[in-house]
Short mmCIF file of C-alpha atoms in Angstrom, two decimals:
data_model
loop_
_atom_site.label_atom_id
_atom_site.label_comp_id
_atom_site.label_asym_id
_atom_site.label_seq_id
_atom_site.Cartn_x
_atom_site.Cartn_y
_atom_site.Cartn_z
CA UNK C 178 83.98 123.62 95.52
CA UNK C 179 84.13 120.06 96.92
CA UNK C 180 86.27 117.10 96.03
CA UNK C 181 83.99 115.31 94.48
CA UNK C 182 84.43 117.38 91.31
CA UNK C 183 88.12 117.31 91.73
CA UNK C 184 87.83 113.17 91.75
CA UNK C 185 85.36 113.42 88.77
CA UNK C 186 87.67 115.08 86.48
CA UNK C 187 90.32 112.35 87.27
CA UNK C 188 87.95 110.16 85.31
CA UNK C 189 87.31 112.31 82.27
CA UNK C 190 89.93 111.34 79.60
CA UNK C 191 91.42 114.75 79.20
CA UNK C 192 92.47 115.04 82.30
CA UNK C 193 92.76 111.10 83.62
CA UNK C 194 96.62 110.85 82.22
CA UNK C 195 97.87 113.61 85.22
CA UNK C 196 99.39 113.04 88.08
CA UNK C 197 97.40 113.77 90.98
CA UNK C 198 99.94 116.74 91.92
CA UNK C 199 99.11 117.71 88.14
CA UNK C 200 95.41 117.26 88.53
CA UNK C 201 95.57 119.04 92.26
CA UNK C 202 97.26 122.45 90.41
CA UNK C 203 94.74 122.43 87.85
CA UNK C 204 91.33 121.61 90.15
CA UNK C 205 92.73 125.00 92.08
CA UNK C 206 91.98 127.31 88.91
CA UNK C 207 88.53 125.94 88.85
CA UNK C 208 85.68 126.63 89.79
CA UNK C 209 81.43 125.29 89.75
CA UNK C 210 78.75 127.00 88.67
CA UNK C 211 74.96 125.93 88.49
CA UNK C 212 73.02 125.86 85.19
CA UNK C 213 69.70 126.11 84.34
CA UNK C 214 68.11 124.79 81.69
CA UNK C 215 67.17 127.44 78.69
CA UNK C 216 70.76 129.59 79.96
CA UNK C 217 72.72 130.64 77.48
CA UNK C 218 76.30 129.55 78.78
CA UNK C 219 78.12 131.07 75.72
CA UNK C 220 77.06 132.78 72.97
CA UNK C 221 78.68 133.37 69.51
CA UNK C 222 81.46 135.94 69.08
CA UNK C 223 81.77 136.08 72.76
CA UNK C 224 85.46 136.31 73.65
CA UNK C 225 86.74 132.85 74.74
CA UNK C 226 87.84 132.85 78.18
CA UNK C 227 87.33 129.78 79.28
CA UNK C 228 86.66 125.69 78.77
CA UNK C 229 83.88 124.02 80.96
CA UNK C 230 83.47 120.71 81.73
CA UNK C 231 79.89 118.96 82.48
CA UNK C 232 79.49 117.68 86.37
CA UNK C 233 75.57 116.94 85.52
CA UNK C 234 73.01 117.72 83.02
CA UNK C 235 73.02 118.23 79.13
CA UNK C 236 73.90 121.09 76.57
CA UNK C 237 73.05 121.95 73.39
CA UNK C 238 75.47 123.25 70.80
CA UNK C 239 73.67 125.42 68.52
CA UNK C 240 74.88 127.79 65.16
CA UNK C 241 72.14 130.37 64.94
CA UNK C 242 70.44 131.27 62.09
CA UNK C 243 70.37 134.67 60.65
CA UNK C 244 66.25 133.86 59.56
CA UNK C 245 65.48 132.26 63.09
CA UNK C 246 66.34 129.11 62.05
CA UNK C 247 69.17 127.63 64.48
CA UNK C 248 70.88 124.78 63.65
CA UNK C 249 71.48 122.15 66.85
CA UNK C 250 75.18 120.67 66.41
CA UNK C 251 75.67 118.62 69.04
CA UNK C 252 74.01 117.41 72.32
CA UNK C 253 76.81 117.24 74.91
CA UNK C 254 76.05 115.48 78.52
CA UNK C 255 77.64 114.55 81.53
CA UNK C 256 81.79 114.26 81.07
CA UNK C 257 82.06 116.05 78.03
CA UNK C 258 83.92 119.41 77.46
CA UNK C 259 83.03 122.58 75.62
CA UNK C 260 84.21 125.79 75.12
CA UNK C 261 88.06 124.19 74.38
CA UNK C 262 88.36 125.61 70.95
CA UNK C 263 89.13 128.93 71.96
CA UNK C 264 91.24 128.31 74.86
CA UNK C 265 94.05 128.04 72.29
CA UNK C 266 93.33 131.28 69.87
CA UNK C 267 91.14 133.51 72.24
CA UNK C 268 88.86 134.68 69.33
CA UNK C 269 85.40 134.84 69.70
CA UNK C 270 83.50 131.95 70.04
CA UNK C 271 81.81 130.07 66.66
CA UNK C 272 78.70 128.63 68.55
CA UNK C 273 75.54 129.39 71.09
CA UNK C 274 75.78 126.60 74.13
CA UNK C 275 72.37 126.76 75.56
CA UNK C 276 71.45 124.55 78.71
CA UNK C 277 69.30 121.89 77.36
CA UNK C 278 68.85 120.74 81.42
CA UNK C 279 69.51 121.63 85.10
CA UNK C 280 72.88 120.95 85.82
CA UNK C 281 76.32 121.86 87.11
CA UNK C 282 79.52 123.15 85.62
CA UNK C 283 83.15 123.02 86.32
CA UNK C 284 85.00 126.04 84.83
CA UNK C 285 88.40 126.32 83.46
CA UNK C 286 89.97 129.94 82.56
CA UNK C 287 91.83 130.33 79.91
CA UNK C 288 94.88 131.78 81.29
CA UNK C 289 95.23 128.63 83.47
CA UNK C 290 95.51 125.91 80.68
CA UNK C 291 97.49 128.33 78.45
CA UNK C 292 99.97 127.98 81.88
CA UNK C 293 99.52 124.52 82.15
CA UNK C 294 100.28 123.84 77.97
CA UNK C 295 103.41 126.08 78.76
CA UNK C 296 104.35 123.29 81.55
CA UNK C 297 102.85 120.23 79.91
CA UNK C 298 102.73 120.08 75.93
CA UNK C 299 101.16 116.60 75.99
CA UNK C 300 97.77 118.35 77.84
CA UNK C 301 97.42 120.39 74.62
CA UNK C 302 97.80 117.22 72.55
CA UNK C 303 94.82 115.91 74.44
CA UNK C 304 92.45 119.00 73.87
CA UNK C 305 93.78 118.86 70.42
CA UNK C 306 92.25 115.35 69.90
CA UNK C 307 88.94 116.16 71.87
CA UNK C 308 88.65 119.04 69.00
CA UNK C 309 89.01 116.63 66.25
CA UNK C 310 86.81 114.24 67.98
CA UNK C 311 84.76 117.20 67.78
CA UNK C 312 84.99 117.99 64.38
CA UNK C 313 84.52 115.09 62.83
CA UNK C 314 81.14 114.57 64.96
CA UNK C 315 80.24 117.66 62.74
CA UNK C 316 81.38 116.99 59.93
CA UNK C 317 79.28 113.81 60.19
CA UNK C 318 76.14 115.67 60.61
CA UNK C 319 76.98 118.10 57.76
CA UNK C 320 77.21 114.63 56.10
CA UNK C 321 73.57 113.66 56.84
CA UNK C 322 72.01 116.96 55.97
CA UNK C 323 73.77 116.64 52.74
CA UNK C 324 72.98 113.36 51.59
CA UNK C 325 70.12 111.63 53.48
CA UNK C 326 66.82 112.58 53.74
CA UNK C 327 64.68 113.39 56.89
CA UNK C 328 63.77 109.77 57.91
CA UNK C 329 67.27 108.66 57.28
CA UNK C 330 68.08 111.67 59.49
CA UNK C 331 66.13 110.97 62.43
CA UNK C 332 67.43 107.63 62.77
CA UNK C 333 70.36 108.15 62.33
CA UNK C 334 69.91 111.09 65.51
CA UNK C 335 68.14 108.07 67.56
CA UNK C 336 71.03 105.86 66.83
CA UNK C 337 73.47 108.08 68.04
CA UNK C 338 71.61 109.71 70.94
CA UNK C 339 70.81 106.44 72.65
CA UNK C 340 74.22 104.45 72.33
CA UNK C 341 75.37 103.43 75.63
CA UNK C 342 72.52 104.90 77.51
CA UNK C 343 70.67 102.95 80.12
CA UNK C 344 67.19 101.73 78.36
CA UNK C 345 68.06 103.86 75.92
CA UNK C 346 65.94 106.89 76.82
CA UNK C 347 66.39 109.99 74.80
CA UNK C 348 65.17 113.00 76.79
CA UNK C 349 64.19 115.66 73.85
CA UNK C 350 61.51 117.80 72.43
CA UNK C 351 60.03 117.08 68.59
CA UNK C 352 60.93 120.78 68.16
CA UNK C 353 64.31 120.05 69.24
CA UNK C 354 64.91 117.23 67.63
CA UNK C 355 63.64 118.78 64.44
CA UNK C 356 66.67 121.60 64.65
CA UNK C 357 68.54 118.55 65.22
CA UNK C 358 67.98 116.86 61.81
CA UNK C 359 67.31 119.82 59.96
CA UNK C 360 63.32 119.72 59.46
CA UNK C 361 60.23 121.04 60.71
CA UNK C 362 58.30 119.36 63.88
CA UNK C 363 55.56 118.37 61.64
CA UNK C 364 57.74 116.29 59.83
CA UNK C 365 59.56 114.88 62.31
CA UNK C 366 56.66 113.93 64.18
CA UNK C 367 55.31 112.02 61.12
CA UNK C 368 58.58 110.20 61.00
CA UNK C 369 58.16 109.24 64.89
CA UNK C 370 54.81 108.42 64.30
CA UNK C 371 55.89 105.81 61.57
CA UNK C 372 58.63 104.38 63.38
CA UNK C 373 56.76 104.05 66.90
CA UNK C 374 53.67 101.92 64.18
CA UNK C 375 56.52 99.71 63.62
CA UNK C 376 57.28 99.13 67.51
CA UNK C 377 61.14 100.65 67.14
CA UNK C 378 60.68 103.70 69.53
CA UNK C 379 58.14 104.26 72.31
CA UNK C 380 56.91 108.30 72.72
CA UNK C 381 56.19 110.07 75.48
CA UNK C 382 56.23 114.15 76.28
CA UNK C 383 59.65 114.97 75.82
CA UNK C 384 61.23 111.70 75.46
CA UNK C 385 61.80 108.83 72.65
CA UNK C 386 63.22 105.81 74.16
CA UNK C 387 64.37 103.16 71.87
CA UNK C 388 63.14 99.95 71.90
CA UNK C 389 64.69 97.95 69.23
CA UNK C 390 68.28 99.22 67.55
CA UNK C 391 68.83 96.59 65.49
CA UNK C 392 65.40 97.09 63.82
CA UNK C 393 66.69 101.21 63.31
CA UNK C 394 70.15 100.32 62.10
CA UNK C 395 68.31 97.93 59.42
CA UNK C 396 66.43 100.80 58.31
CA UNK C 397 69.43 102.92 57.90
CA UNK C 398 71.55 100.32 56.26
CA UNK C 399 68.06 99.88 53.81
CA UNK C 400 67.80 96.17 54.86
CA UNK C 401 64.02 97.58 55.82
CA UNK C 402 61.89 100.15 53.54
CA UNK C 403 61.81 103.42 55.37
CA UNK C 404 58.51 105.90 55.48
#
């Protein structure tokens, strides 16, 4: 392990608030791992043993279909946290995370942070609100399945996907981003098509980067007609 990760977590908001004695304990039940992309990193009903956090690279959340069909819940990257959820029950876990990228983990056993909530109840508050943060992420997709339709979808995706990223890049497949909204690649790629005409988004294999949010925000907010 090297330091580096240790001073990274210090940054993440879960763990910024400890003391550095507090954040020293808790680095030594860690430990990295590599990832590479396509890995599955946990898949559902596996017992939950353990929380990771994200040193590089991307992740897909993904509730798999019975038919084939997976849906994509979430697209976590650098800094972010998975796995938390069943740190505090131990039951199986509820969702495939598949390695959308290279990357690096740091990983966090469960009997460590059920030792560290014993000693510090205002760590579990923390996870507690990275779960709700969580959950109403999803519940905001479930939202957009339910009541918009596939163009509404996809922009809405783009919107979210390139906030606070540099040139506002979006490194994904058509086929991904298709499990994403809830549609077929076909469609989505009609819906690109249409929105790249209009000079919003610029495509190229395996990335969308977004050249113009205002112009996508107007078409979610109807101030534009939409495809």
């Amino acid at each position: 392990m090297t330091r580096n990760a240790r001073n990274y977590m210090a940054r993440i908001p879960l763990f910024a608030p400890f003391s550095p004695e507090e954040l020293d304990a808790l680095y030594a039940c860690t430990y990295e791992r590599n990832m590479t992309t396509g890995e599955m990193l946990i898949q559902r009903g596996d017992p939950g043993t353990s929380m990771m956090l994200i040193l590089a690279g991307e992740v897909r959340v993904v509730l798999p279909g019975i038919d084939g069909n997976d849906q994509d819940l979430n697209t976590l990257r650098e800094g972010a946290v998975f796995g938390e959820i069943a740190l505090f029950d131990g039951k199986p876990r509820s969702a495939d995370v598949v390695a959308a990228t290279n990357g690096r983990l740091l990983v966090l056993e469960r009997a460590s942070v059920v030792r560290l909530i014993e000693r510090d109840p205002q760590f579990a508050i923390r996870v507690i609100e990275i779960i709700c943060m969580r959950l109403r992420t999803t519940l905001a997709q479930l939202d957009s399945i339910l009541f918009q339709d596939v163009s509404q979808r996809v922009v809405t995706f783009l919107l979210q996907r390139s906030e606070g990223l540099e040139r506002a890049r979006i490194d994904t497949t058509q086929s991904a981003l298709g499990r994403a909204v809830g549609s077929t690649r076909e469609t989505v790629n009609r819906r690109l098509r249409d929105l790249e005409a209009r000079g919003l988004i610029e495509l190229t294999p395996g990335r969308i980067t977004v050249r113009d949010r205002n112009g996508l925000s107007a078409l979610l907010q109807g101030r534009s007609r939409m495809a």
